Structures are given as structure tokens and as C-alpha cells.
CSV table of C-alpha atoms in Angstrom, one decimal:
chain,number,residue,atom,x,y,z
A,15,UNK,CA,19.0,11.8,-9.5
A,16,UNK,CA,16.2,12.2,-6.9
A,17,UNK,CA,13.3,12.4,-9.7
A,18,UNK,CA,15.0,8.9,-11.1
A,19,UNK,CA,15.0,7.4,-8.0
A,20,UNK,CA,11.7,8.3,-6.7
A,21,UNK,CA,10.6,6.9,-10.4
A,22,UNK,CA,11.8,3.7,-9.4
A,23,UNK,CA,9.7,3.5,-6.4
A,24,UNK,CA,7.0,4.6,-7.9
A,25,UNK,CA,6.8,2.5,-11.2
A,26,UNK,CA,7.5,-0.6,-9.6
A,27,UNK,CA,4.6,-0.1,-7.3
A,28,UNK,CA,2.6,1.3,-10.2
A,29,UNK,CA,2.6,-1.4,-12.8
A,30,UNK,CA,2.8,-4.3,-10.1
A,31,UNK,CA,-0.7,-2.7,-8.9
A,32,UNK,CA,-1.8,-2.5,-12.7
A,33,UNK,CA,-1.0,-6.2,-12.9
A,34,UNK,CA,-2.6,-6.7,-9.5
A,35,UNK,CA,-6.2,-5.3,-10.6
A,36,UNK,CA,-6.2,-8.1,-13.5
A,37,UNK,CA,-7.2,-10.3,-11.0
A,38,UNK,CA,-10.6,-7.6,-10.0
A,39,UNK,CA,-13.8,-9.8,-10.6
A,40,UNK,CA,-11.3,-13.1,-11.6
A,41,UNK,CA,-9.9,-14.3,-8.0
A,42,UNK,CA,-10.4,-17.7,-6.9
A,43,UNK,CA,-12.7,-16.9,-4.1
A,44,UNK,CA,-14.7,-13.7,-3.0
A,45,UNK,CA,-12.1,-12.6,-0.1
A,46,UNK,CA,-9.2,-13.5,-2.1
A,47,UNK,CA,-11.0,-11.2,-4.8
A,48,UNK,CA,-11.5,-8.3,-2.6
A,49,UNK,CA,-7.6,-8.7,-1.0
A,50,UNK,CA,-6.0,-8.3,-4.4
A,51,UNK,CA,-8.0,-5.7,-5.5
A,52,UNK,CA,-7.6,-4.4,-2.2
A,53,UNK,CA,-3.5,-4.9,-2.4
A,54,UNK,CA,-3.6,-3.7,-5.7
A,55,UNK,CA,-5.2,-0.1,-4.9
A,56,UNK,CA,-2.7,0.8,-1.8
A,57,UNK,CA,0.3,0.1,-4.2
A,58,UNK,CA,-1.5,2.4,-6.8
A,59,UNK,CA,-2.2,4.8,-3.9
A,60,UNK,CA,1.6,4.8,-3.2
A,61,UNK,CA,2.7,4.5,-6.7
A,62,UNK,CA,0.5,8.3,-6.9
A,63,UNK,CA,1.8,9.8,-3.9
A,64,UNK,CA,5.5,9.2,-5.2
A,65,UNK,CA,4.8,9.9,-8.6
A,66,UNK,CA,3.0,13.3,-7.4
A,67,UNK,CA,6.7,13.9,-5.4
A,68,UNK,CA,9.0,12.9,-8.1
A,69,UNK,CA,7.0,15.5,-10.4
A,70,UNK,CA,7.7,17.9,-7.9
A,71,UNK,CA,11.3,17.3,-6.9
A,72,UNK,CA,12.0,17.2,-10.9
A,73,UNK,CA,10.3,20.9,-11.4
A,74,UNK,CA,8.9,20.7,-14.7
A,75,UNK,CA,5.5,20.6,-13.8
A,76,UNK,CA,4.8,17.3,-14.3
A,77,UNK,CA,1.8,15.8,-12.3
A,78,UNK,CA,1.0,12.3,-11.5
A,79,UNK,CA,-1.0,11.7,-14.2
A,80,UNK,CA,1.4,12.8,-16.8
A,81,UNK,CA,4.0,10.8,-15.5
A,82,UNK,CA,1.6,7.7,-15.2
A,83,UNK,CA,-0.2,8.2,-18.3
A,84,UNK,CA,2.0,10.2,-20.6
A,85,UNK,CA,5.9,8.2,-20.4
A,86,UNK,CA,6.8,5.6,-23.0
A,87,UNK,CA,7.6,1.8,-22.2
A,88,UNK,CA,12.1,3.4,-22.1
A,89,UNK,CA,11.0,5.8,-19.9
A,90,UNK,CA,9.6,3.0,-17.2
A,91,UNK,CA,11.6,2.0,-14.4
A,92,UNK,CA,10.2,-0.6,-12.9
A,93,UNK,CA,12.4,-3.6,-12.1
A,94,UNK,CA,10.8,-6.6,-14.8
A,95,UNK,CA,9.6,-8.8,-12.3
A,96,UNK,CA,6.6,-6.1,-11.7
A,97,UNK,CA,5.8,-6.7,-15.4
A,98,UNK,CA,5.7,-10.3,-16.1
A,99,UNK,CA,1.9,-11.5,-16.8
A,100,UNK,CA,-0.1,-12.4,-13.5
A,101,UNK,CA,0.5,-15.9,-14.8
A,102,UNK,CA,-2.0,-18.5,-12.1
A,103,UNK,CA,-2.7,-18.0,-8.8
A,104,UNK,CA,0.4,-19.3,-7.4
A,105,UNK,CA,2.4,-17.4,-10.0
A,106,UNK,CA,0.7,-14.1,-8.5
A,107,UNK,CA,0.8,-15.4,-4.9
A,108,UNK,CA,4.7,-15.9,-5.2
A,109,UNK,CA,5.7,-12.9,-7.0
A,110,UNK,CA,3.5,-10.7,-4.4
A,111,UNK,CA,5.6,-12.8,-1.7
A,112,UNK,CA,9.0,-11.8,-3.2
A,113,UNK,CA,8.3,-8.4,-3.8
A,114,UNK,CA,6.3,-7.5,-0.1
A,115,UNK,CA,9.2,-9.2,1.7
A,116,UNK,CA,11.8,-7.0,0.0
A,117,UNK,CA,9.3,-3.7,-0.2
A,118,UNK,CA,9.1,-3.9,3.4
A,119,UNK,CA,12.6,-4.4,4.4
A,120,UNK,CA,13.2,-1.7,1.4
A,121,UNK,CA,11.0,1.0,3.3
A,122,UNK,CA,11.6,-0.1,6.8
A,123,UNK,CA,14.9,1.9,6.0
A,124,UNK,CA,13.7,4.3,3.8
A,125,UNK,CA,11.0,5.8,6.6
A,126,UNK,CA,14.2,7.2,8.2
A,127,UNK,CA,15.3,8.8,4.7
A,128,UNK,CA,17.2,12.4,5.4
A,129,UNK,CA,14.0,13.5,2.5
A,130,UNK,CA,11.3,14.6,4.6
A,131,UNK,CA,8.4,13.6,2.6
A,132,UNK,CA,9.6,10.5,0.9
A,133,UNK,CA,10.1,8.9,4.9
A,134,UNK,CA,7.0,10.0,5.2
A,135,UNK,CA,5.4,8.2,2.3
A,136,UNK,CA,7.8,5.0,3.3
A,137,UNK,CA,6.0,4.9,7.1
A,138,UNK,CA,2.9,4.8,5.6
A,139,UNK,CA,3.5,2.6,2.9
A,140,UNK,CA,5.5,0.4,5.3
A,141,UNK,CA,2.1,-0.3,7.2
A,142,UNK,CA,0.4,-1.5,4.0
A,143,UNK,CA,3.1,-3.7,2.9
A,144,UNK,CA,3.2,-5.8,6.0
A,145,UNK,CA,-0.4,-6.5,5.5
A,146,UNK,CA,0.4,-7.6,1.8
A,147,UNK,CA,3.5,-10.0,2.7
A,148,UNK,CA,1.7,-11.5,5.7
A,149,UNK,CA,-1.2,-12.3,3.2
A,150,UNK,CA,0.8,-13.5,0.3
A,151,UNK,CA,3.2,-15.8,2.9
A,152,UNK,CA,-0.2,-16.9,4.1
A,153,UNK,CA,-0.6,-18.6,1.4
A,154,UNK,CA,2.5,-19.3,0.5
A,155,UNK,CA,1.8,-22.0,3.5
A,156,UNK,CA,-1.6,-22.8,2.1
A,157,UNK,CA,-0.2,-23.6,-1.6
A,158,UNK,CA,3.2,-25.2,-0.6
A,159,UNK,CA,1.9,-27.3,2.5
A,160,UNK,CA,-1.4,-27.5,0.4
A,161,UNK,CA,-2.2,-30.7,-2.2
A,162,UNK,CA,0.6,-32.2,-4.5
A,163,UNK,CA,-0.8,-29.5,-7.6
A,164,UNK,CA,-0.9,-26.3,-5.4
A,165,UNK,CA,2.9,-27.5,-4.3
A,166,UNK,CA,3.8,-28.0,-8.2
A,167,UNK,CA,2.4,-24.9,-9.2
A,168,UNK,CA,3.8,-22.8,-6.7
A,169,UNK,CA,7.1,-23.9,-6.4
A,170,UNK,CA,7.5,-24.0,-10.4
A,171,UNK,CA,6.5,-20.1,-9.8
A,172,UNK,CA,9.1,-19.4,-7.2
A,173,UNK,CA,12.1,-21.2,-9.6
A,174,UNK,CA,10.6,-19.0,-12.7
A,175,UNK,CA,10.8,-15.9,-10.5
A,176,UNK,CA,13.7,-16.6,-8.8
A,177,UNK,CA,15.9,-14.8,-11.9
A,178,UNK,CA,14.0,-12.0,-11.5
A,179,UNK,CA,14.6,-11.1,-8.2
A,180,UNK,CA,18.2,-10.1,-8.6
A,181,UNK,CA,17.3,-6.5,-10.1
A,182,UNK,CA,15.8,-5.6,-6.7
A,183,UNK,CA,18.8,-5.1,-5.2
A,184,UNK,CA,20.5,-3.5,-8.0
A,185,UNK,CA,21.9,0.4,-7.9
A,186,UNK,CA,23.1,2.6,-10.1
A,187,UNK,CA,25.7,5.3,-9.6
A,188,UNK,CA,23.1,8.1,-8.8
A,189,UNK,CA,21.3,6.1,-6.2
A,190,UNK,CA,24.7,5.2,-4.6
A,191,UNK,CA,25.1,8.9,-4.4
A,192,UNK,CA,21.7,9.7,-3.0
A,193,UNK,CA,22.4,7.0,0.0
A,194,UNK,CA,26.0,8.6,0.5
A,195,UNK,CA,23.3,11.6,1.1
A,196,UNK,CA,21.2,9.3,3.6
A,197,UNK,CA,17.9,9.8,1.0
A,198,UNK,CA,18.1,6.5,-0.4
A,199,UNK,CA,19.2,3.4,1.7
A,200,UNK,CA,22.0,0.7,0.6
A,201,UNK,CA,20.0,-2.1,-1.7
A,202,UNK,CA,22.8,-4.9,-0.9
A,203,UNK,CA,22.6,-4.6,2.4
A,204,UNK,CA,18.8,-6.0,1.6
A,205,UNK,CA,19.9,-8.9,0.0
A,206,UNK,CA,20.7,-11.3,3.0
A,207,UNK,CA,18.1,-9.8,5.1
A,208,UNK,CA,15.7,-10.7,2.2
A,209,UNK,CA,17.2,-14.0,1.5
A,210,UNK,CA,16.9,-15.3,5.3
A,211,UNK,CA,13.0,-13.8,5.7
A,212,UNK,CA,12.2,-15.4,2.5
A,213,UNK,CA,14.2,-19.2,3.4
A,214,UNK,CA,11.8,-19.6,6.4
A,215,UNK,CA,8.3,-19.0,4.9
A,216,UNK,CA,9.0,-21.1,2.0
A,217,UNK,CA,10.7,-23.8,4.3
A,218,UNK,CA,7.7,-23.5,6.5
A,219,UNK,CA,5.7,-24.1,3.3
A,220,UNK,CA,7.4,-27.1,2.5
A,221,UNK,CA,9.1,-25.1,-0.8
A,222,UNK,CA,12.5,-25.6,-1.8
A,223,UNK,CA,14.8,-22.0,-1.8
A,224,UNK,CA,16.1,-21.8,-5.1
A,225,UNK,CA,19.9,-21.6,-5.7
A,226,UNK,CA,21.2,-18.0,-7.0
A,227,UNK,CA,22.1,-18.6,-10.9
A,228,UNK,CA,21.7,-16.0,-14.0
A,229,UNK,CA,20.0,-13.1,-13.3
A,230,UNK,CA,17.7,-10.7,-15.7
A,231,UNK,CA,17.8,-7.4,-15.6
A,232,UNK,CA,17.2,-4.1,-17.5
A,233,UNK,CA,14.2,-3.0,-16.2
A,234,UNK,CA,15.9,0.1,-13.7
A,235,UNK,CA,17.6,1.2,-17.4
A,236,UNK,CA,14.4,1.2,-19.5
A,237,UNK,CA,15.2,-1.6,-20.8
A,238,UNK,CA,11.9,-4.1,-20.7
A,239,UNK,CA,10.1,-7.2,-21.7
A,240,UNK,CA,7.6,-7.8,-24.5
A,241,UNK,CA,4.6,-7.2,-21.7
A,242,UNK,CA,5.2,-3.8,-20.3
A,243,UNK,CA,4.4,-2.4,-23.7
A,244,UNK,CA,1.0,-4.2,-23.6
A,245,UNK,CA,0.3,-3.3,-20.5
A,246,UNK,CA,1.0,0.2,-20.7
A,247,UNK,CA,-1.5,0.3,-23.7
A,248,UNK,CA,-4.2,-0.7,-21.4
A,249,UNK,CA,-3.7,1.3,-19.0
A,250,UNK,CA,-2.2,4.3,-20.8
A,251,UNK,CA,-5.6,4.3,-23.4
A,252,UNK,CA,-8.0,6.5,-21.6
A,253,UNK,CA,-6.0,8.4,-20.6
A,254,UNK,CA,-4.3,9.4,-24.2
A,255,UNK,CA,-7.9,9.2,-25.8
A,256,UNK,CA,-9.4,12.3,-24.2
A,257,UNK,CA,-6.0,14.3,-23.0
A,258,UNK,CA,-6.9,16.9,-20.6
A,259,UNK,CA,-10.5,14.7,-19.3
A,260,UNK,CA,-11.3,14.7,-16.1
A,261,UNK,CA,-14.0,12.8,-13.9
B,19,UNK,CA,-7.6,37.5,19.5
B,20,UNK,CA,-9.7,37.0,16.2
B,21,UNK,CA,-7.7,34.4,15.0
B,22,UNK,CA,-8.0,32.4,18.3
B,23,UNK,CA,-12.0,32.6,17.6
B,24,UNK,CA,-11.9,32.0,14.2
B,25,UNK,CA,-9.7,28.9,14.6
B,26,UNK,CA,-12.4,27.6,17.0
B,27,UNK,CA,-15.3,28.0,14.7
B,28,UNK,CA,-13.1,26.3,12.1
B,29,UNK,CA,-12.1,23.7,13.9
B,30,UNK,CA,-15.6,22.5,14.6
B,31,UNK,CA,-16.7,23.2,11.1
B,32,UNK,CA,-14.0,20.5,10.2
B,33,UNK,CA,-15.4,18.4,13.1
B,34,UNK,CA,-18.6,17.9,11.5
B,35,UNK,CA,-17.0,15.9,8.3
B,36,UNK,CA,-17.8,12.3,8.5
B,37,UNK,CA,-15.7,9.6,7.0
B,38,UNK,CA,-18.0,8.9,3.9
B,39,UNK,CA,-17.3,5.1,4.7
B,40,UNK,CA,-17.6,5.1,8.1
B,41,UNK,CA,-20.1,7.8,9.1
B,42,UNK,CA,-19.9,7.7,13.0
B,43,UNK,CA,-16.9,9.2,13.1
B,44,UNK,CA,-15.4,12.8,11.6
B,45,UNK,CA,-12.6,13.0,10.3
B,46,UNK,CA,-11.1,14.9,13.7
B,47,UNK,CA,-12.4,11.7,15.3
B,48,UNK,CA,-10.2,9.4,13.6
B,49,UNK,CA,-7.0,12.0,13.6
B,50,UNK,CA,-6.6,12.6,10.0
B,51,UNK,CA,-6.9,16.5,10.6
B,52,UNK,CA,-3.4,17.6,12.0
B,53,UNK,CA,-4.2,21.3,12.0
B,54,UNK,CA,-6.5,23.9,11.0
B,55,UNK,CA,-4.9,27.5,10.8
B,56,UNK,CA,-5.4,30.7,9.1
B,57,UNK,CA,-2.2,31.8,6.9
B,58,UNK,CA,-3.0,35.4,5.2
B,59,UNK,CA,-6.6,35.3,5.1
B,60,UNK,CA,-6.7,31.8,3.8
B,61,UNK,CA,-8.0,28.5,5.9
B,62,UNK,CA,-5.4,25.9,5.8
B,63,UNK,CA,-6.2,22.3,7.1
B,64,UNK,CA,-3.3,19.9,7.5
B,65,UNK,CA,-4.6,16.2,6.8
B,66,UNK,CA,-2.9,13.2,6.5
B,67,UNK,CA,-3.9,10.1,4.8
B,68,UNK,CA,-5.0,7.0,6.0
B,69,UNK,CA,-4.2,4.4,3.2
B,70,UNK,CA,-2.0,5.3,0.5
B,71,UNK,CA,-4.6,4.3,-2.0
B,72,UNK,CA,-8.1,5.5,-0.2
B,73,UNK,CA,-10.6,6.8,-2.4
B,74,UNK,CA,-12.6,8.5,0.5
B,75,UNK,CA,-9.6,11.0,1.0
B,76,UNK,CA,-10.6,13.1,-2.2
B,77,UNK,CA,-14.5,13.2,-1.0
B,78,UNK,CA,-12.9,14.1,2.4
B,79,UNK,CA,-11.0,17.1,1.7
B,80,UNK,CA,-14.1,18.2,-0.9
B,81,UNK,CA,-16.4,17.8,2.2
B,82,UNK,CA,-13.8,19.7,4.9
B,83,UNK,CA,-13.9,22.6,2.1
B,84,UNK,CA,-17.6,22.9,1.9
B,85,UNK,CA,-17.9,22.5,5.6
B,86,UNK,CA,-15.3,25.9,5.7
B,87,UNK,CA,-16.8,27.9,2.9
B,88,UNK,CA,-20.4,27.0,5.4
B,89,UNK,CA,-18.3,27.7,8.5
B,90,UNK,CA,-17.7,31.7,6.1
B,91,UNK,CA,-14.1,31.0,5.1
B,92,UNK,CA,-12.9,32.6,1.7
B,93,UNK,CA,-9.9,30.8,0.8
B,94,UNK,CA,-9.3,26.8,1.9
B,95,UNK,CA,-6.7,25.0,1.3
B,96,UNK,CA,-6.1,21.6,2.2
B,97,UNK,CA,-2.4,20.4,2.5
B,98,UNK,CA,-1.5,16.9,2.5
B,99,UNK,CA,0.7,16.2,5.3
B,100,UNK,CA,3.0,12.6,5.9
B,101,UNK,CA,4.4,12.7,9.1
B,102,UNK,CA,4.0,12.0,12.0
B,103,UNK,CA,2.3,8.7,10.1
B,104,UNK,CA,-1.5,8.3,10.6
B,105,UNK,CA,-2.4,5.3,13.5
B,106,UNK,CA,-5.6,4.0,14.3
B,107,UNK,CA,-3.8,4.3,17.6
B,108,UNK,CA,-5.3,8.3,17.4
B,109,UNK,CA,-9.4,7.1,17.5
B,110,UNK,CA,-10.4,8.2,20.8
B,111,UNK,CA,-12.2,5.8,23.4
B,112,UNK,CA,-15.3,7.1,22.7
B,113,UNK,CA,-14.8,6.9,19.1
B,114,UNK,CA,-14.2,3.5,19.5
B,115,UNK,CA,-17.2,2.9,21.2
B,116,UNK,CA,-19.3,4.6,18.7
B,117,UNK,CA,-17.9,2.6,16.1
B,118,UNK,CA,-18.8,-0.5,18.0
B,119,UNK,CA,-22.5,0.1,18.4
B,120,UNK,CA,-22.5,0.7,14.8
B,121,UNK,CA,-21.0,-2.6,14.4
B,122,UNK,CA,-17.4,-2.1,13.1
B,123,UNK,CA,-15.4,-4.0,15.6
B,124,UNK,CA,-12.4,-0.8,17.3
B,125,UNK,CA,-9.0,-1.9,16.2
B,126,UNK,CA,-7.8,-3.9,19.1
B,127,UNK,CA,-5.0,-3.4,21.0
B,128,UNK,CA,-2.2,-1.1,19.6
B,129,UNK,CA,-0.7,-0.9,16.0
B,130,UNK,CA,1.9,-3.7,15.9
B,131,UNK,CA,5.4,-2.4,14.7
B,132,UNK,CA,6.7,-6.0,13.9
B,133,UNK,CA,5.6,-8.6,11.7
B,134,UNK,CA,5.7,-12.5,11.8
B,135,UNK,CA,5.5,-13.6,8.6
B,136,UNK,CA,5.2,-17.7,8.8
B,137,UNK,CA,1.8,-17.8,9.7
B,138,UNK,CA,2.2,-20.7,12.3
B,139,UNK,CA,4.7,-18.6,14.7
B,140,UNK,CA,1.7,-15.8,14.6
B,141,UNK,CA,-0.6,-14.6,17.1
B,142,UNK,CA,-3.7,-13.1,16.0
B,143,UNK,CA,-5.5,-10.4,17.7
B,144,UNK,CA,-8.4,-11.0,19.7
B,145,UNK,CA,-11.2,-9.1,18.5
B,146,UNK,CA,-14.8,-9.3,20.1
B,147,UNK,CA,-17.3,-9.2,18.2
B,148,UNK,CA,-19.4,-5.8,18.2
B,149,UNK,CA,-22.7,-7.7,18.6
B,150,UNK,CA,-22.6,-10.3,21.2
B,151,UNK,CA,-19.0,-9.5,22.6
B,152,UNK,CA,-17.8,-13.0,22.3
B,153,UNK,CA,-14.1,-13.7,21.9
B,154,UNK,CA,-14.0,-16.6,20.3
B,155,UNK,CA,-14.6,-15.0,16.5
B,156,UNK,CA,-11.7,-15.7,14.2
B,157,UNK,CA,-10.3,-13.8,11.1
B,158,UNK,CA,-11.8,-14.5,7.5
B,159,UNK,CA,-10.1,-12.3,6.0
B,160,UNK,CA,-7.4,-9.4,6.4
B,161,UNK,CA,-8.9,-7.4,3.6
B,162,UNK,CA,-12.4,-6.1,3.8
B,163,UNK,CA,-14.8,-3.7,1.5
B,164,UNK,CA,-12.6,-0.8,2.5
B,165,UNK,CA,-8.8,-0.4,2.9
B,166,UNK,CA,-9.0,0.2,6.4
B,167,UNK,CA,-11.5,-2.9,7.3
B,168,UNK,CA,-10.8,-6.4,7.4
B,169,UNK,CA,-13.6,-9.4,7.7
B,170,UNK,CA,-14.2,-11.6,10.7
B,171,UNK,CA,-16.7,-14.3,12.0
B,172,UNK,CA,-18.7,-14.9,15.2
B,173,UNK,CA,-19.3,-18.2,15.6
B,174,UNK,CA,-21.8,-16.6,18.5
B,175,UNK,CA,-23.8,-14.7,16.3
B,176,UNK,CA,-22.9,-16.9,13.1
B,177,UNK,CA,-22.7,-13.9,11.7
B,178,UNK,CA,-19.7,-11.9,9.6
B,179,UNK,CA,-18.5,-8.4,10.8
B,180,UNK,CA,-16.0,-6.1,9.9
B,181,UNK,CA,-13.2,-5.0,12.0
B,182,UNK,CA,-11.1,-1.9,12.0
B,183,UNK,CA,-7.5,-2.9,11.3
B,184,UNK,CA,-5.0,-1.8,13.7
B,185,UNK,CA,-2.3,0.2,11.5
């Protein structure tokens, strides 16, 4: 159950950093360049550190590496809204926004976790991701209260994301029993918390808060869209080209 | 008695490792060596990281175990430690200054534990700038050429610096 769980952490950070460093060389402005990339590398930096413990915890010897490089598109569990394409700037600004505001409530519990070394990890991360959701609700403010096309853009981005955000609070059985065991923390209790944090940056943006309606999900199961395969090829090539390489 | 000296001899060995991206201060400087200890023969230093996603923290512990097998310790190991959770809160006074005159401004003021997230309802932190000492610079960027760095502007000096992010 721990090993799944921890996957969970660790994927979603993993392929939303993969998505992230797209942007490497491609952002709209030098600084804005240098945050994503920047943003992209703690979340890979986390995504490692849990991998490296959920390899551990399961006992079969499994390193980061394999798990990162080695798992199939069913064995991902990353919830889909880490997956989608990076889309435009406002696309990638919004989806960062949704995520950071719910990774940080997310680990602000999980740093008192009864599991040692996954608190840990959640402090540290917990630092990082405040930097990333002050950054992305930044702009949130520069794109909503921005021109009549950045408000457009980014406000089509937050309706198309909206149905994605439901999985995030989603738990399964096994998790319910880790947070019976104070490891994991209760994901509804995230929800309102999330939902009022979220309402007043995109009210201060000018932004309208979508209304909750169908919901997409699959992602915590395996279960994926068309674009994690492709992604996963990317990054999964070098690695499967020369097994065993190291540099 | 033995162990006493040899901890001694270690621990300065470990002193001498600079951050590779910041090379006015070592690595005991900024408080990412928790312990150094002897466990059976073998030299075992406790560090803890200080982004999740640093690069410098591999060349770091390859540097504190060449700095050991220099120092005449056999076996290193170097154990990855997560709590308590690294602060730049830890970099001493003089270590701050240091970093100053080499023109990285000190993280200023304590790590914040909170967050404001609509920017207008935020305070930024006032951060002189390690040339002139002017207060008047203002943030360009929270995200600099390193993890731990962000970039900010003297309108003094006219010039761009980096800054130390509080964490």
C-alpha cells in the first residue's frame, strides 16, 4: 500500500516536471525561461527522492531509475491533469497554479506524516512548492488582470482544467487505510481548503471560478490519456537504449 | 579518546568542501553537514539537501569523500538525511557576510513559514543590494541560475544581482 502511495506522489511530480522542461529554451521571456526550468527540476528532484523511498519501502530492489525509466504507461500513477500537453503559456501557468495550490496544502499535512522519511521529504518539498504557487498565482494576476487575449486565454485554460482537478482529491481504499495509520493525510479534507485558496487569486485576477460539473479520472488506476504514452517515450528512450549506462 | 581526535580532523576535512556554486562558503558553512561520525571503522557524514532537485549535491558528497580519503579515512559513507529540514536560517553571520562581499545578496530576514498567494496582499522582502547597500532594489525574478538564488535589481548600481532565497 505504502509503495503505491508513495508512487502517486512521486509520478505526479515526475511527469508534471517532464512536462515542465518542454518549456527549457521555449519560455516567453529569459526569467520566465529559467523559473520553469527551474520549477521543473525541484519537482524532478522530489519526484527522485520519493521514487528512491518507494523502491525502498517496496523491497525489491528497485531504484529510482528503474522505477522512472523502466514502468509502462498502466503502471503510472499520476493523476491526468500532470499529463495533458503544456498547451500555451496560460495553459501551463494555470495548470501549475491548480496543482501548487493543492501540492502545498497536500504536503503541509503530510510533513507531520507518522513515516519518518516521507515528512521529511514533504518539509522540504513544502518549501519549494510555495515558491512555485506564488509564481504561477503571480501571474495568474498578470494574465487575468492583463489585456483582453491573456484574460481569454487563461481563463479558457482554467474551464478546460477545471475537470481535471477532481482526481486530486480522490482515494482509494489503501490510502484510506494508510491515513487511518496517520502516513497519508485525508485528501477531502483538501478540497474546500483548495477551493477557497484558489477563489481569491483568480478573483483577484479578475477570472471567473468555474462551477464543479463532470469530472475525469483514471489516472490514480493506470488508467491514462493518449499523451502519457508519448511522453514516456521521450523520456523513457535513453534510458531503454543503453540499459545499465551511466554518466 | 581516538575517536574524539579523529572526529576533529574529520570534521575539518568536511569543512574545506565548498558549494561548487557558491564557493565562499563550505558545505559546514551553509549547514548541510548534520554529522560526521565514525561507525566500525567507517566515516559516516550525515548531509541533508538543500533543494530537492540540486544538481551540486552529487558533486558535494563526491567532494566530502575525497576531502575524507585526503583527511586518511578508509571507508566513507555519506547518508542522506531529511529532518530536521535544511534552512538558510543555519548560514552563520559571517557566512552571510562572506557571501555578500562576493556579491550574492544573504537571505534576509528569517525563512517565512506562510505564504500569501494574491500577489497584491504580499510584502516583499527588503533586500540590499550587496554592492552599494541601497534598499530600494526590487525583485526581477524569484528564480535565478541556481535553485537556491533568485534575481534582483539595484536601481543604484543599475545593475542585476542575485540574492540567496530565504527557505
Amino acid at each position: 500500500m505504502l509503495p503505491l502511495f508513495l508512487l502517486n506522489l512521486a509520478d505526479d511530480r515526475l511527469i508534471l516536471g517532464h512536462r515542465l522542461s518542454e518549456w527549457c529554451g521555449h519560455g516567453p521571456i529569459l526569467e520566465e525561461d529559467i523559473a520553469l526550468a527551474n520549477i521543473a527540476l525541484d519537482l524532478i528532484g522530489q519526484a527522485n527522492l520519493l521514487l528512491e523511498l518507494a523502491g525502498a519501502v517496496e523491497g525489491r530492489g528497485r531504484s529510482a531509475d528503474a522505477l522512472a525509466y523502466f514502468r509502462e504507461a498502466v503502471e503510472f500513477r499520476n493523476a491526468l491533469i500532470m499529463e495533458l500537453p503544456r498547451g500555451d503559456f496560460a495553459f501551463t501557468v494555470a495548470r501549475q497554479f491548480l496543482v501548487a495550490v493543492h501540492g502545498m496544502l497536500h504536503l503541509e499535512k503530510l510533513q507531520s506524516s507518522t513515516h519518518a522519511d516521507l515528512a521529511g521529504i514533504a518539509a522540504k518539498a513544502l518549501k519549494e512548492t510555495r515558491y512555485h504557487a506564488r509564481h504561477s498565482a503571480d501571474w495568474m494576476l498578470k494574465l487575468g488582470d492583463g489585456t483582453p487575449e491573456s484574460h481569454r486565454r487563461v481563463q479558457e485554460a482554467v474551464d478546460e482544467l477545471w475537470r481535471y482537478t477532481g482526481e486530486l482529491f480522490e482515494m482509494d481504499d489503501a490510502e484510506r487505510a494508510l491515513v487511518a495509520e496517520g502516513i497519508a493525510t485525508d485528501r477531502e479534507a483538501l478540497r474546500e481548503p483548495w477551493r477557497a485558496e484558489v477563489s481569491r487569486v483568480l478573483q483577484a485576477a479578475t477570472l471567473q471560478v468555474p462551477d464543479d460539473g463532470f469530472m475525469q479520472r483514471g489516472g490514480r488506476e493506470g488508467r491514462h490519456t493518449e499523451h502519457l504514452g508519448h511522453l514516456l517515450a521521450e523520456m523513457q528512450i535513453v534510458a531503454r537504449s543503453y540499459p545499465g549506462a551511466e554518466w | 579518546m581516538s575517536l574524539v581526535r579523529a572526529r576533529a580532523e574529520y570534521w575539518q576535512a568536511v569543512g574545506e568542501v565548498l558549494d561548487p556554486e557558491v564557493p565562499v562558503l563550505s558545505v559546514v558553512d551553509l549547514g548541510i553537514v548534520r554529522d560526521v561520525r565514525e561507525e566500525d571503522g567507517t566515516v559516516v557524514v550525515d548531509v541533508t539537501p538543500t533543494y530537492s532537485g540540486c544538481p551540486a549535491m552529487r558533486v558535494i558528497e563526491d567532494d566530502i569523500r575525497a576531502a575524507l580519503h585526503r583527511a586518511g579515512a578508509g571507508e566513507v559513507r555519506v547518508n542522506t538525511v531529511f529532518q530536521p529540514v535544511w534552512t538558510t536560517d543555519w548560514i552563520s553571520a559571517d557566512a552571510r557576510e562572506r557571501l555578500r562581499a562576493y556579491g550574492i545578496a544573504p537571505p534576509s530576514g528569517s525563512a517565512a513559514v506562510a505564504t500569501e498567494l494574491v500577489p497584491l496582499l504580499r510584502r516583499a522582502p527588503v533586500v540590499p543590494c550587496p554592492a552599494c547597500g541601497s534598499t530600494r532594489t526590487e525583485q526581477r525574478s524569484e528564480f535565478g541560475s541556481t535553485a537556491c538564488k533568485a534575481i534582483w535589481y539595484c536601481p543604484d548600481c543599475r545593475q542585476p544581482f542575485e540574492y540567496l532565497k530565504a527557505i
